């Protein structure tokens, strides 16, 4: 009996626990990777970087994700989708740590660019392999539901980062959610 690499050997059916794990993993990736977009001006000032270097640091994640997404998606079909997602999470953690630990001075650029590049490769691992897992383990209406929830998690992670950053800026600037109202007698 021969087995095709990348296809499950059992007729496993996905369940909500697996689906929510995948979604939370995707959201966690976006929380780490997209946060830099929201705090770039503060990072630039704290690390002593010029604006063009900070723009490169913001853009490099999308560049590396775009370069590697097809290649790593194909690799995931051969070495295993779960393994590829796990590698993606590991790369995301390492990339995030490099960014968080970036020192001021001459090493700041290296830490930041390498960390952001790793986050881009992480996206190339996580996004296609996690969606392929959804396609593999759910069928029919259950697949439609799983893809919808995965999509909400993927886009929802990006939206939640932007909303939380906006809220954070507002609260740190002393702006409250209630606007002053004049009282009429």
mmCIF file with all atom_site columns, C-alpha atoms in Angstrom:
data_model
loop_
_atom_site.group_PDB
_atom_site.id
_atom_site.type_symbol
_atom_site.label_atom_id
_atom_site.label_alt_id
_atom_site.label_comp_id
_atom_site.label_asym_id
_atom_site.label_entity_id
_atom_site.label_seq_id
_atom_site.pdbx_PDB_ins_code
_atom_site.Cartn_x
_atom_site.Cartn_y
_atom_site.Cartn_z
_atom_site.occupancy
_atom_site.B_iso_or_equiv
_atom_site.pdbx_formal_charge
_atom_site.auth_seq_id
_atom_site.auth_comp_id
_atom_site.auth_asym_id
_atom_site.auth_atom_id
_atom_site.pdbx_PDB_model_num
ATOM 1   C CA . UNK A 1 1   ? 0.000   0.000  0.000  1.00 0.00 ? 1   UNK A CA 1
ATOM 2   C CA . UNK A 1 2   ? 1.374   3.405  -0.926 1.00 0.00 ? 2   UNK A CA 1
ATOM 3   C CA . UNK A 1 3   ? 0.435   6.663  0.663  1.00 0.00 ? 3   UNK A CA 1
ATOM 4   C CA . UNK A 1 4   ? 0.472   10.006 -1.060 1.00 0.00 ? 4   UNK A CA 1
ATOM 5   C CA . UNK A 1 5   ? 2.436   12.576 0.895  1.00 0.00 ? 5   UNK A CA 1
ATOM 6   C CA . UNK A 1 6   ? 0.237   15.418 2.110  1.00 0.00 ? 6   UNK A CA 1
ATOM 7   C CA . UNK A 1 7   ? -3.006  13.446 2.133  1.00 0.00 ? 7   UNK A CA 1
ATOM 8   C CA . UNK A 1 8   ? -4.375  12.181 5.416  1.00 0.00 ? 8   UNK A CA 1
ATOM 9   C CA . UNK A 1 9   ? -4.209  8.421  5.885  1.00 0.00 ? 9   UNK A CA 1
ATOM 10  C CA . UNK A 1 10  ? -7.443  8.394  7.893  1.00 0.00 ? 10  UNK A CA 1
ATOM 11  C CA . UNK A 1 11  ? -10.831 9.895  7.203  1.00 0.00 ? 11  UNK A CA 1
ATOM 12  C CA . UNK A 1 12  ? -10.470 12.467 9.963  1.00 0.00 ? 12  UNK A CA 1
ATOM 13  C CA . UNK A 1 13  ? -13.219 15.053 10.095 1.00 0.00 ? 13  UNK A CA 1
ATOM 14  C CA . UNK A 1 14  ? -12.459 18.457 11.526 1.00 0.00 ? 14  UNK A CA 1
ATOM 15  C CA . UNK A 1 15  ? -14.278 19.639 14.603 1.00 0.00 ? 15  UNK A CA 1
ATOM 16  C CA . UNK A 1 16  ? -14.858 23.015 16.235 1.00 0.00 ? 16  UNK A CA 1
ATOM 17  C CA . UNK A 1 17  ? -11.895 22.587 18.579 1.00 0.00 ? 17  UNK A CA 1
ATOM 18  C CA . UNK A 1 18  ? -9.493  22.212 15.636 1.00 0.00 ? 18  UNK A CA 1
ATOM 19  C CA . UNK A 1 19  ? -11.177 25.010 13.689 1.00 0.00 ? 19  UNK A CA 1
ATOM 20  C CA . UNK A 1 20  ? -11.022 27.450 16.581 1.00 0.00 ? 20  UNK A CA 1
ATOM 21  C CA . UNK A 1 21  ? -7.387  26.509 17.174 1.00 0.00 ? 21  UNK A CA 1
ATOM 22  C CA . UNK A 1 22  ? -6.569  27.270 13.556 1.00 0.00 ? 22  UNK A CA 1
ATOM 23  C CA . UNK A 1 23  ? -8.490  30.554 13.705 1.00 0.00 ? 23  UNK A CA 1
ATOM 24  C CA . UNK A 1 24  ? -6.828  31.639 16.953 1.00 0.00 ? 24  UNK A CA 1
ATOM 25  C CA . UNK A 1 25  ? -3.439  30.803 15.452 1.00 0.00 ? 25  UNK A CA 1
ATOM 26  C CA . UNK A 1 26  ? -4.171  32.940 12.406 1.00 0.00 ? 26  UNK A CA 1
ATOM 27  C CA . UNK A 1 27  ? -5.434  35.797 14.584 1.00 0.00 ? 27  UNK A CA 1
ATOM 28  C CA . UNK A 1 28  ? -2.343  35.560 16.808 1.00 0.00 ? 28  UNK A CA 1
ATOM 29  C CA . UNK A 1 29  ? -0.117  35.794 13.750 1.00 0.00 ? 29  UNK A CA 1
ATOM 30  C CA . UNK A 1 30  ? -1.907  38.937 12.593 1.00 0.00 ? 30  UNK A CA 1
ATOM 31  C CA . UNK A 1 31  ? -1.733  40.483 16.043 1.00 0.00 ? 31  UNK A CA 1
ATOM 32  C CA . UNK A 1 32  ? 2.058   40.195 16.058 1.00 0.00 ? 32  UNK A CA 1
ATOM 33  C CA . UNK A 1 33  ? 2.717   40.970 12.402 1.00 0.00 ? 33  UNK A CA 1
ATOM 34  C CA . UNK A 1 34  ? 0.317   43.874 11.938 1.00 0.00 ? 34  UNK A CA 1
ATOM 35  C CA . UNK A 1 35  ? 1.056   45.667 15.184 1.00 0.00 ? 35  UNK A CA 1
ATOM 36  C CA . UNK A 1 36  ? 4.195   47.182 13.641 1.00 0.00 ? 36  UNK A CA 1
ATOM 37  C CA . UNK A 1 37  ? 2.032   49.102 11.187 1.00 0.00 ? 37  UNK A CA 1
ATOM 38  C CA . UNK A 1 38  ? 0.312   50.833 14.056 1.00 0.00 ? 38  UNK A CA 1
ATOM 39  C CA . UNK A 1 39  ? 3.354   51.649 16.152 1.00 0.00 ? 39  UNK A CA 1
ATOM 40  C CA . UNK A 1 40  ? 5.883   52.374 13.384 1.00 0.00 ? 40  UNK A CA 1
ATOM 41  C CA . UNK A 1 41  ? 6.334   56.070 14.241 1.00 0.00 ? 41  UNK A CA 1
ATOM 42  C CA . UNK A 1 42  ? 7.015   55.268 17.887 1.00 0.00 ? 42  UNK A CA 1
ATOM 43  C CA . UNK A 1 43  ? 9.392   52.417 16.971 1.00 0.00 ? 43  UNK A CA 1
ATOM 44  C CA . UNK A 1 44  ? 11.221  54.681 14.542 1.00 0.00 ? 44  UNK A CA 1
ATOM 45  C CA . UNK A 1 45  ? 11.774  57.271 17.240 1.00 0.00 ? 45  UNK A CA 1
ATOM 46  C CA . UNK A 1 46  ? 12.698  54.773 19.967 1.00 0.00 ? 46  UNK A CA 1
ATOM 47  C CA . UNK A 1 47  ? 15.171  52.847 17.789 1.00 0.00 ? 47  UNK A CA 1
ATOM 48  C CA . UNK A 1 48  ? 16.647  55.944 16.159 1.00 0.00 ? 48  UNK A CA 1
ATOM 49  C CA . UNK A 1 49  ? 15.799  54.883 12.600 1.00 0.00 ? 49  UNK A CA 1
ATOM 50  C CA . UNK A 1 50  ? 15.178  57.148 9.641  1.00 0.00 ? 50  UNK A CA 1
ATOM 51  C CA . UNK A 1 51  ? 11.769  57.150 7.956  1.00 0.00 ? 51  UNK A CA 1
ATOM 52  C CA . UNK A 1 52  ? 12.880  55.246 4.851  1.00 0.00 ? 52  UNK A CA 1
ATOM 53  C CA . UNK A 1 53  ? 14.278  52.378 6.917  1.00 0.00 ? 53  UNK A CA 1
ATOM 54  C CA . UNK A 1 54  ? 11.082  52.171 8.940  1.00 0.00 ? 54  UNK A CA 1
ATOM 55  C CA . UNK A 1 55  ? 9.055   52.098 5.716  1.00 0.00 ? 55  UNK A CA 1
ATOM 56  C CA . UNK A 1 56  ? 11.255  49.217 4.517  1.00 0.00 ? 56  UNK A CA 1
ATOM 57  C CA . UNK A 1 57  ? 10.663  47.391 7.801  1.00 0.00 ? 57  UNK A CA 1
ATOM 58  C CA . UNK A 1 58  ? 6.912   47.773 7.402  1.00 0.00 ? 58  UNK A CA 1
ATOM 59  C CA . UNK A 1 59  ? 6.914   46.637 3.753  1.00 0.00 ? 59  UNK A CA 1
ATOM 60  C CA . UNK A 1 60  ? 9.352   43.720 4.016  1.00 0.00 ? 60  UNK A CA 1
ATOM 61  C CA . UNK A 1 61  ? 6.796   41.420 5.646  1.00 0.00 ? 61  UNK A CA 1
ATOM 62  C CA . UNK A 1 62  ? 4.429   41.673 2.684  1.00 0.00 ? 62  UNK A CA 1
ATOM 63  C CA . UNK A 1 63  ? 7.350   41.305 0.281  1.00 0.00 ? 63  UNK A CA 1
ATOM 64  C CA . UNK A 1 64  ? 8.623   38.085 1.863  1.00 0.00 ? 64  UNK A CA 1
ATOM 65  C CA . UNK A 1 65  ? 5.112   36.705 2.240  1.00 0.00 ? 65  UNK A CA 1
ATOM 66  C CA . UNK A 1 66  ? 4.392   37.358 -1.417 1.00 0.00 ? 66  UNK A CA 1
ATOM 67  C CA . UNK A 1 67  ? 7.674   35.866 -2.592 1.00 0.00 ? 67  UNK A CA 1
ATOM 68  C CA . UNK A 1 68  ? 7.353   32.641 -0.624 1.00 0.00 ? 68  UNK A CA 1
ATOM 69  C CA . UNK A 1 69  ? 3.613   31.940 -0.306 1.00 0.00 ? 69  UNK A CA 1
ATOM 70  C CA . UNK A 1 70  ? 3.279   29.773 -3.423 1.00 0.00 ? 70  UNK A CA 1
ATOM 71  C CA . UNK A 1 71  ? 6.543   27.910 -2.835 1.00 0.00 ? 71  UNK A CA 1
ATOM 72  C CA . UNK A 1 72  ? 5.783   27.175 0.807  1.00 0.00 ? 72  UNK A CA 1
ATOM 73  C CA . UNK A 1 73  ? 2.165   26.279 -0.008 1.00 0.00 ? 73  UNK A CA 1
ATOM 74  C CA . UNK A 1 74  ? 3.485   23.611 -2.389 1.00 0.00 ? 74  UNK A CA 1
ATOM 75  C CA . UNK A 1 75  ? 6.052   22.509 0.172  1.00 0.00 ? 75  UNK A CA 1
ATOM 76  C CA . UNK A 1 76  ? 3.267   22.143 2.751  1.00 0.00 ? 76  UNK A CA 1
ATOM 77  C CA . UNK A 1 77  ? 1.529   19.675 0.453  1.00 0.00 ? 77  UNK A CA 1
ATOM 78  C CA . UNK A 1 78  ? 4.691   17.553 0.420  1.00 0.00 ? 78  UNK A CA 1
ATOM 79  C CA . UNK A 1 79  ? 6.032   17.768 3.993  1.00 0.00 ? 79  UNK A CA 1
ATOM 80  C CA . UNK A 1 80  ? 2.729   18.204 5.806  1.00 0.00 ? 80  UNK A CA 1
ATOM 81  C CA . UNK A 1 81  ? 0.381   21.077 6.417  1.00 0.00 ? 81  UNK A CA 1
ATOM 82  C CA . UNK A 1 82  ? 0.350   20.806 10.200 1.00 0.00 ? 82  UNK A CA 1
ATOM 83  C CA . UNK A 1 83  ? 4.151   20.807 10.273 1.00 0.00 ? 83  UNK A CA 1
ATOM 84  C CA . UNK A 1 84  ? 4.203   23.852 7.980  1.00 0.00 ? 84  UNK A CA 1
ATOM 85  C CA . UNK A 1 85  ? 1.751   25.747 10.203 1.00 0.00 ? 85  UNK A CA 1
ATOM 86  C CA . UNK A 1 86  ? 3.861   24.872 13.248 1.00 0.00 ? 86  UNK A CA 1
ATOM 87  C CA . UNK A 1 87  ? 7.001   26.121 11.487 1.00 0.00 ? 87  UNK A CA 1
ATOM 88  C CA . UNK A 1 88  ? 5.082   29.288 10.635 1.00 0.00 ? 88  UNK A CA 1
ATOM 89  C CA . UNK A 1 89  ? 4.161   29.847 14.263 1.00 0.00 ? 89  UNK A CA 1
ATOM 90  C CA . UNK A 1 90  ? 7.763   29.279 15.325 1.00 0.00 ? 90  UNK A CA 1
ATOM 91  C CA . UNK A 1 91  ? 9.008   31.787 12.731 1.00 0.00 ? 91  UNK A CA 1
ATOM 92  C CA . UNK A 1 92  ? 6.387   34.269 13.896 1.00 0.00 ? 92  UNK A CA 1
ATOM 93  C CA . UNK A 1 93  ? 7.553   33.918 17.499 1.00 0.00 ? 93  UNK A CA 1
ATOM 94  C CA . UNK A 1 94  ? 11.245  34.287 16.578 1.00 0.00 ? 94  UNK A CA 1
ATOM 95  C CA . UNK A 1 95  ? 10.501  37.264 14.322 1.00 0.00 ? 95  UNK A CA 1
ATOM 96  C CA . UNK A 1 96  ? 8.398   38.945 17.004 1.00 0.00 ? 96  UNK A CA 1
ATOM 97  C CA . UNK A 1 97  ? 11.119  38.382 19.611 1.00 0.00 ? 97  UNK A CA 1
ATOM 98  C CA . UNK A 1 98  ? 13.749  39.925 17.346 1.00 0.00 ? 98  UNK A CA 1
ATOM 99  C CA . UNK A 1 99  ? 11.568  42.983 16.896 1.00 0.00 ? 99  UNK A CA 1
ATOM 100 C CA . UNK A 1 100 ? 10.757  43.233 20.601 1.00 0.00 ? 100 UNK A CA 1
ATOM 101 C CA . UNK A 1 101 ? 14.413  42.866 21.572 1.00 0.00 ? 101 UNK A CA 1
ATOM 102 C CA . UNK A 1 102 ? 15.766  45.236 18.924 1.00 0.00 ? 102 UNK A CA 1
ATOM 103 C CA . UNK A 1 103 ? 18.386  47.430 20.568 1.00 0.00 ? 103 UNK A CA 1
ATOM 104 C CA . UNK A 1 104 ? 18.862  51.065 19.788 1.00 0.00 ? 104 UNK A CA 1
ATOM 105 C CA . UNK A 1 105 ? 21.859  51.890 17.691 1.00 0.00 ? 105 UNK A CA 1
ATOM 106 C CA . UNK A 1 106 ? 23.575  50.090 14.863 1.00 0.00 ? 106 UNK A CA 1
ATOM 107 C CA . UNK A 1 107 ? 21.911  46.681 15.410 1.00 0.00 ? 107 UNK A CA 1
ATOM 108 C CA . UNK A 1 108 ? 18.368  48.083 15.423 1.00 0.00 ? 108 UNK A CA 1
ATOM 109 C CA . UNK A 1 109 ? 18.038  47.893 11.647 1.00 0.00 ? 109 UNK A CA 1
ATOM 110 C CA . UNK A 1 110 ? 19.292  44.299 11.487 1.00 0.00 ? 110 UNK A CA 1
ATOM 111 C CA . UNK A 1 111 ? 17.013  43.065 14.286 1.00 0.00 ? 111 UNK A CA 1
ATOM 112 C CA . UNK A 1 112 ? 13.991  44.853 12.845 1.00 0.00 ? 112 UNK A CA 1
ATOM 113 C CA . UNK A 1 113 ? 14.477  43.817 9.207  1.00 0.00 ? 113 UNK A CA 1
ATOM 114 C CA . UNK A 1 114 ? 15.291  40.182 10.004 1.00 0.00 ? 114 UNK A CA 1
ATOM 115 C CA . UNK A 1 115 ? 12.352  39.993 12.417 1.00 0.00 ? 115 UNK A CA 1
ATOM 116 C CA . UNK A 1 116 ? 9.953   41.453 9.860  1.00 0.00 ? 116 UNK A CA 1
ATOM 117 C CA . UNK A 1 117 ? 11.298  39.163 7.108  1.00 0.00 ? 117 UNK A CA 1
ATOM 118 C CA . UNK A 1 118 ? 10.719  36.144 9.371  1.00 0.00 ? 118 UNK A CA 1
ATOM 119 C CA . UNK A 1 119 ? 7.178   37.351 9.970  1.00 0.00 ? 119 UNK A CA 1
ATOM 120 C CA . UNK A 1 120 ? 6.671   37.468 6.201  1.00 0.00 ? 120 UNK A CA 1
ATOM 121 C CA . UNK A 1 121 ? 7.927   33.913 5.754  1.00 0.00 ? 121 UNK A CA 1
ATOM 122 C CA . UNK A 1 122 ? 5.720   32.979 8.701  1.00 0.00 ? 122 UNK A CA 1
ATOM 123 C CA . UNK A 1 123 ? 2.671   34.307 6.849  1.00 0.00 ? 123 UNK A CA 1
ATOM 124 C CA . UNK A 1 124 ? 3.696   32.292 3.800  1.00 0.00 ? 124 UNK A CA 1
ATOM 125 C CA . UNK A 1 125 ? 3.680   29.187 6.007  1.00 0.00 ? 125 UNK A CA 1
ATOM 126 C CA . UNK A 1 126 ? 0.555   29.838 8.055  1.00 0.00 ? 126 UNK A CA 1
ATOM 127 C CA . UNK A 1 127 ? -1.963  31.212 5.597  1.00 0.00 ? 127 UNK A CA 1
ATOM 128 C CA . UNK A 1 128 ? -1.980  28.637 2.757  1.00 0.00 ? 128 UNK A CA 1
ATOM 129 C CA . UNK A 1 129 ? -1.307  25.619 4.982  1.00 0.00 ? 129 UNK A CA 1
ATOM 130 C CA . UNK A 1 130 ? -4.020  26.497 7.495  1.00 0.00 ? 130 UNK A CA 1
ATOM 131 C CA . UNK A 1 131 ? -6.555  27.073 4.720  1.00 0.00 ? 131 UNK A CA 1
ATOM 132 C CA . UNK A 1 132 ? -5.516  23.760 3.142  1.00 0.00 ? 132 UNK A CA 1
ATOM 133 C CA . UNK A 1 133 ? -6.155  22.073 6.496  1.00 0.00 ? 133 UNK A CA 1
ATOM 134 C CA . UNK A 1 134 ? -9.658  23.505 6.476  1.00 0.00 ? 134 UNK A CA 1
ATOM 135 C CA . UNK A 1 135 ? -10.186 22.231 2.926  1.00 0.00 ? 135 UNK A CA 1
ATOM 136 C CA . UNK A 1 136 ? -8.839  18.785 3.836  1.00 0.00 ? 136 UNK A CA 1
ATOM 137 C CA . UNK A 1 137 ? -10.759 18.144 7.064  1.00 0.00 ? 137 UNK A CA 1
ATOM 138 C CA . UNK A 1 138 ? -14.200 19.601 6.294  1.00 0.00 ? 138 UNK A CA 1
ATOM 139 C CA . UNK A 1 139 ? -16.683 18.744 3.522  1.00 0.00 ? 139 UNK A CA 1
ATOM 140 C CA . UNK A 1 140 ? -19.928 20.195 2.176  1.00 0.00 ? 140 UNK A CA 1
ATOM 141 C CA . UNK A 1 141 ? -21.759 22.756 4.325  1.00 0.00 ? 141 UNK A CA 1
ATOM 142 C CA . UNK A 1 142 ? -19.286 22.176 7.163  1.00 0.00 ? 142 UNK A CA 1
ATOM 143 C CA . UNK A 1 143 ? -16.477 23.278 4.816  1.00 0.00 ? 143 UNK A CA 1
ATOM 144 C CA . UNK A 1 144 ? -18.380 26.415 3.855  1.00 0.00 ? 144 UNK A CA 1
ATOM 145 C CA . UNK A 1 145 ? -18.786 27.258 7.523  1.00 0.00 ? 145 UNK A CA 1
ATOM 146 C CA . UNK A 1 146 ? -15.119 26.459 8.287  1.00 0.00 ? 146 UNK A CA 1
ATOM 147 C CA . UNK A 1 147 ? -13.808 28.585 5.389  1.00 0.00 ? 147 UNK A CA 1
ATOM 148 C CA . UNK A 1 148 ? -16.105 31.432 6.422  1.00 0.00 ? 148 UNK A CA 1
ATOM 149 C CA . UNK A 1 149 ? -14.874 31.313 10.008 1.00 0.00 ? 149 UNK A CA 1
ATOM 150 C CA . UNK A 1 150 ? -11.242 31.016 8.837  1.00 0.00 ? 150 UNK A CA 1
ATOM 151 C CA . UNK A 1 151 ? -11.785 34.092 6.644  1.00 0.00 ? 151 UNK A CA 1
ATOM 152 C CA . UNK A 1 152 ? -13.330 36.014 9.504  1.00 0.00 ? 152 UNK A CA 1
ATOM 153 C CA . UNK A 1 153 ? -10.362 35.037 11.669 1.00 0.00 ? 153 UNK A CA 1
ATOM 154 C CA . UNK A 1 154 ? -7.906  36.062 8.985  1.00 0.00 ? 154 UNK A CA 1
ATOM 155 C CA . UNK A 1 155 ? -9.466  39.411 8.213  1.00 0.00 ? 155 UNK A CA 1
ATOM 156 C CA . UNK A 1 156 ? -10.806 39.857 11.731 1.00 0.00 ? 156 UNK A CA 1
ATOM 157 C CA . UNK A 1 157 ? -7.294  39.590 13.137 1.00 0.00 ? 157 UNK A CA 1
ATOM 158 C CA . UNK A 1 158 ? -6.178  42.461 10.937 1.00 0.00 ? 158 UNK A CA 1
ATOM 159 C CA . UNK A 1 159 ? -9.224  44.554 11.815 1.00 0.00 ? 159 UNK A CA 1
ATOM 160 C CA . UNK A 1 160 ? -8.928  43.870 15.550 1.00 0.00 ? 160 UNK A CA 1
ATOM 161 C CA . UNK A 1 161 ? -5.292  45.006 15.503 1.00 0.00 ? 161 UNK A CA 1
ATOM 162 C CA . UNK A 1 162 ? -6.215  48.259 13.833 1.00 0.00 ? 162 UNK A CA 1
ATOM 163 C CA . UNK A 1 163 ? -9.126  48.867 16.217 1.00 0.00 ? 163 UNK A CA 1
ATOM 164 C CA . UNK A 1 164 ? -7.078  48.094 19.309 1.00 0.00 ? 164 UNK A CA 1
ATOM 165 C CA . UNK A 1 165 ? -4.261  50.353 18.098 1.00 0.00 ? 165 UNK A CA 1
ATOM 166 C CA . UNK A 1 166 ? -6.689  53.203 17.475 1.00 0.00 ? 166 UNK A CA 1
ATOM 167 C CA . UNK A 1 167 ? -8.198  52.690 20.921 1.00 0.00 ? 167 UNK A CA 1
ATOM 168 C CA . UNK A 1 168 ? -4.719  52.567 22.478 1.00 0.00 ? 168 UNK A CA 1
ATOM 169 C CA . UNK A 1 169 ? -3.679  55.812 20.796 1.00 0.00 ? 169 UNK A CA 1
ATOM 170 C CA . UNK A 1 170 ? -6.867  57.511 21.883 1.00 0.00 ? 170 UNK A CA 1
ATOM 171 C CA . UNK A 1 171 ? -6.597  56.415 25.506 1.00 0.00 ? 171 UNK A CA 1
ATOM 172 C CA . UNK A 1 172 ? -2.878  57.187 25.751 1.00 0.00 ? 172 UNK A CA 1
ATOM 173 C CA . UNK A 1 173 ? -3.549  60.644 24.351 1.00 0.00 ? 173 UNK A CA 1
ATOM 174 C CA . UNK A 1 174 ? -6.199  61.217 27.013 1.00 0.00 ? 174 UNK A CA 1
ATOM 175 C CA . UNK A 1 175 ? -9.124  61.085 24.592 1.00 0.00 ? 175 UNK A CA 1
ATOM 176 C CA . UNK A 1 176 ? -12.127 59.288 25.954 1.00 0.00 ? 176 UNK A CA 1
ATOM 177 C CA . UNK A 1 177 ? -14.898 57.619 24.029 1.00 0.00 ? 177 UNK A CA 1
ATOM 178 C CA . UNK A 1 178 ? -17.497 60.060 25.289 1.00 0.00 ? 178 UNK A CA 1
ATOM 179 C CA . UNK A 1 179 ? -17.395 63.440 23.677 1.00 0.00 ? 179 UNK A CA 1
ATOM 180 C CA . UNK A 1 180 ? -18.032 66.572 25.705 1.00 0.00 ? 180 UNK A CA 1
ATOM 181 C CA . UNK A 1 181 ? -21.562 67.803 25.341 1.00 0.00 ? 181 UNK A CA 1
ATOM 182 C CA . UNK A 1 182 ? -22.831 71.167 26.114 1.00 0.00 ? 182 UNK A CA 1
ATOM 183 C CA . UNK A 1 183 ? -25.815 71.187 28.335 1.00 0.00 ? 183 UNK A CA 1
ATOM 184 C CA . UNK A 1 184 ? -28.655 73.422 27.275 1.00 0.00 ? 184 UNK A CA 1
ATOM 185 C CA . UNK A 1 185 ? -30.680 75.022 30.016 1.00 0.00 ? 185 UNK A CA 1
#
